[in-house]
Amino acid sequence: MVKNRTVDWALAEYMAFGSLLKEGIHIRLSGQDVERGTFSHRHHVLHDQNVDKRTCIPMNHLWPNQAPYTVCNSSLSEYGVLGFELGFAMASPNALVLWEAQFGDFHNTAQCIIDQFICPGQAKWVRQNGIVLLLPHGMEGMGPEHSSARPERFLQMCNDDPDVFPKLDDFDVRQLYDCNWIVVNCSTPANFFHVLRRQILLPFRKPLIIFTPKSLLRHPEARSSFDDMLPGTHFLRVIPDGGPAAQSPEQVKRVLFCTGKVYYDLTRERKAQQMEADVAITRVEQLSPFPFDLLQREAQKYPAAELVWCQEEHKNQGYYDYVKPRLRTTINRAKPVW
């Protein structure tokens, strides 16, 4: 990977944390199996095979004057642990505090913390909080109880208006400042790297909900170049199509909007059916606050195309009910969104 200058998901996370530690920002990650990672992808704690309970956290030995990295496996009480981490983030606003569910649907036993404190915290108690929830999400197996992080619940609790097209001056930062929380589903390691760094480098605090991948952790196409993580690069709220469809936009018959892992399923099928010039695929990486400005640009780029939202979740789950009215507002209701 170093030779090819590429990173996978776990390394992008490691580099985000390492770069912030170098800048003096304390990072705290807790949850079930976070030291190893549920999917054995993280390995942030090394264990001595000969001496019992002797461990090493390499991330605490990167730089001479770095900030500390705290990583700790928690008990199976999501309600208690998430409540504690929320308090930690409130008491330490300059630390990046992350709670990871073993699988995304495990946040359901901490639902009262999310509903009562994280979602409306600023509106109720005039206190900002920068806690990050990492929720592994995707319909690719692990059984019926280990699939959905219920994105529809988080999106239903976003405070933006689906029917009003906002003023676009200083838009991307103003949106973040006005929202009650940020909801993202990244499709590339570089974007995951950037959203973690952006979270603590913003001059204000908002909770961040990240639907993290399972199969993408080792997917050969889910790789990013070092070039996407250098100074001058940033988090991409939307990733437009970069292939043949974008070269001749007037010929495109359909634009597929999607988020997260399903993008790789779609590109594989599009290639197999030789439809790369007919179908454009646009990735919506930040779902809320909704990227009205960038999606307006995308819709205008393909004047003859029908607009479709694609997701692997059931129609009454996932992102569709959140995205559809906002996309219709973006195009001034000129077309249906299928």
Coordinates of N, CA and C in Angstrom, one line a residue, residues 31 38 58 79 82 85 119 178 189 231 235 245 272 283 330:
G31 N -16.2 1.5 23.0 CA -17.3 0.6 22.5 C -16.9 -0.8 22.6
T38 N -14.6 -4.7 15.4 CA -15.5 -5.8 15.3 C -15.1 -6.7 14.2
P58 N 0.4 1.3 19.9 CA 1.5 2.0 19.1 C 1.1 3.5 18.9
Y79 N -26.4 1.8 26.6 CA -27.1 3.0 27.3 C -26.1 3.7 28.2
L82 N -22.7 5.0 26.2 CA -22.9 6.2 25.3 C -23.2 7.4 26.2
E85 N -19.9 8.6 27.4 CA -19.0 9.2 26.4 C -19.6 10.6 26.0
C119 N -29.5 14.3 19.9 CA -30.3 15.0 18.8 C -30.7 16.4 19.2
D178 N -26.0 25.6 11.6 CA -27.4 25.7 11.9 C -28.0 24.3 12.3
P189 N -12.1 5.8 1.8 CA -11.3 6.0 3.0 C -10.9 7.4 3.2
P231 N -2.5 18.2 2.2 CA -2.9 19.6 2.5 C -3.6 20.2 1.2
F235 N -13.1 17.3 2.9 CA -14.2 16.4 2.8 C -15.1 16.8 1.6
A245 N -20.0 9.0 -18.6 CA -21.3 9.8 -18.4 C -21.0 11.3 -18.2
A272 N -20.9 -4.2 -16.2 CA -21.3 -5.5 -16.8 C -22.3 -5.3 -17.9
R283 N -22.6 10.1 -5.8 CA -22.6 9.7 -4.4 C -22.9 10.9 -3.5
T330 N -34.7 20.8 -4.7 CA -33.5 21.2 -5.3 C -33.7 21.5 -6.8

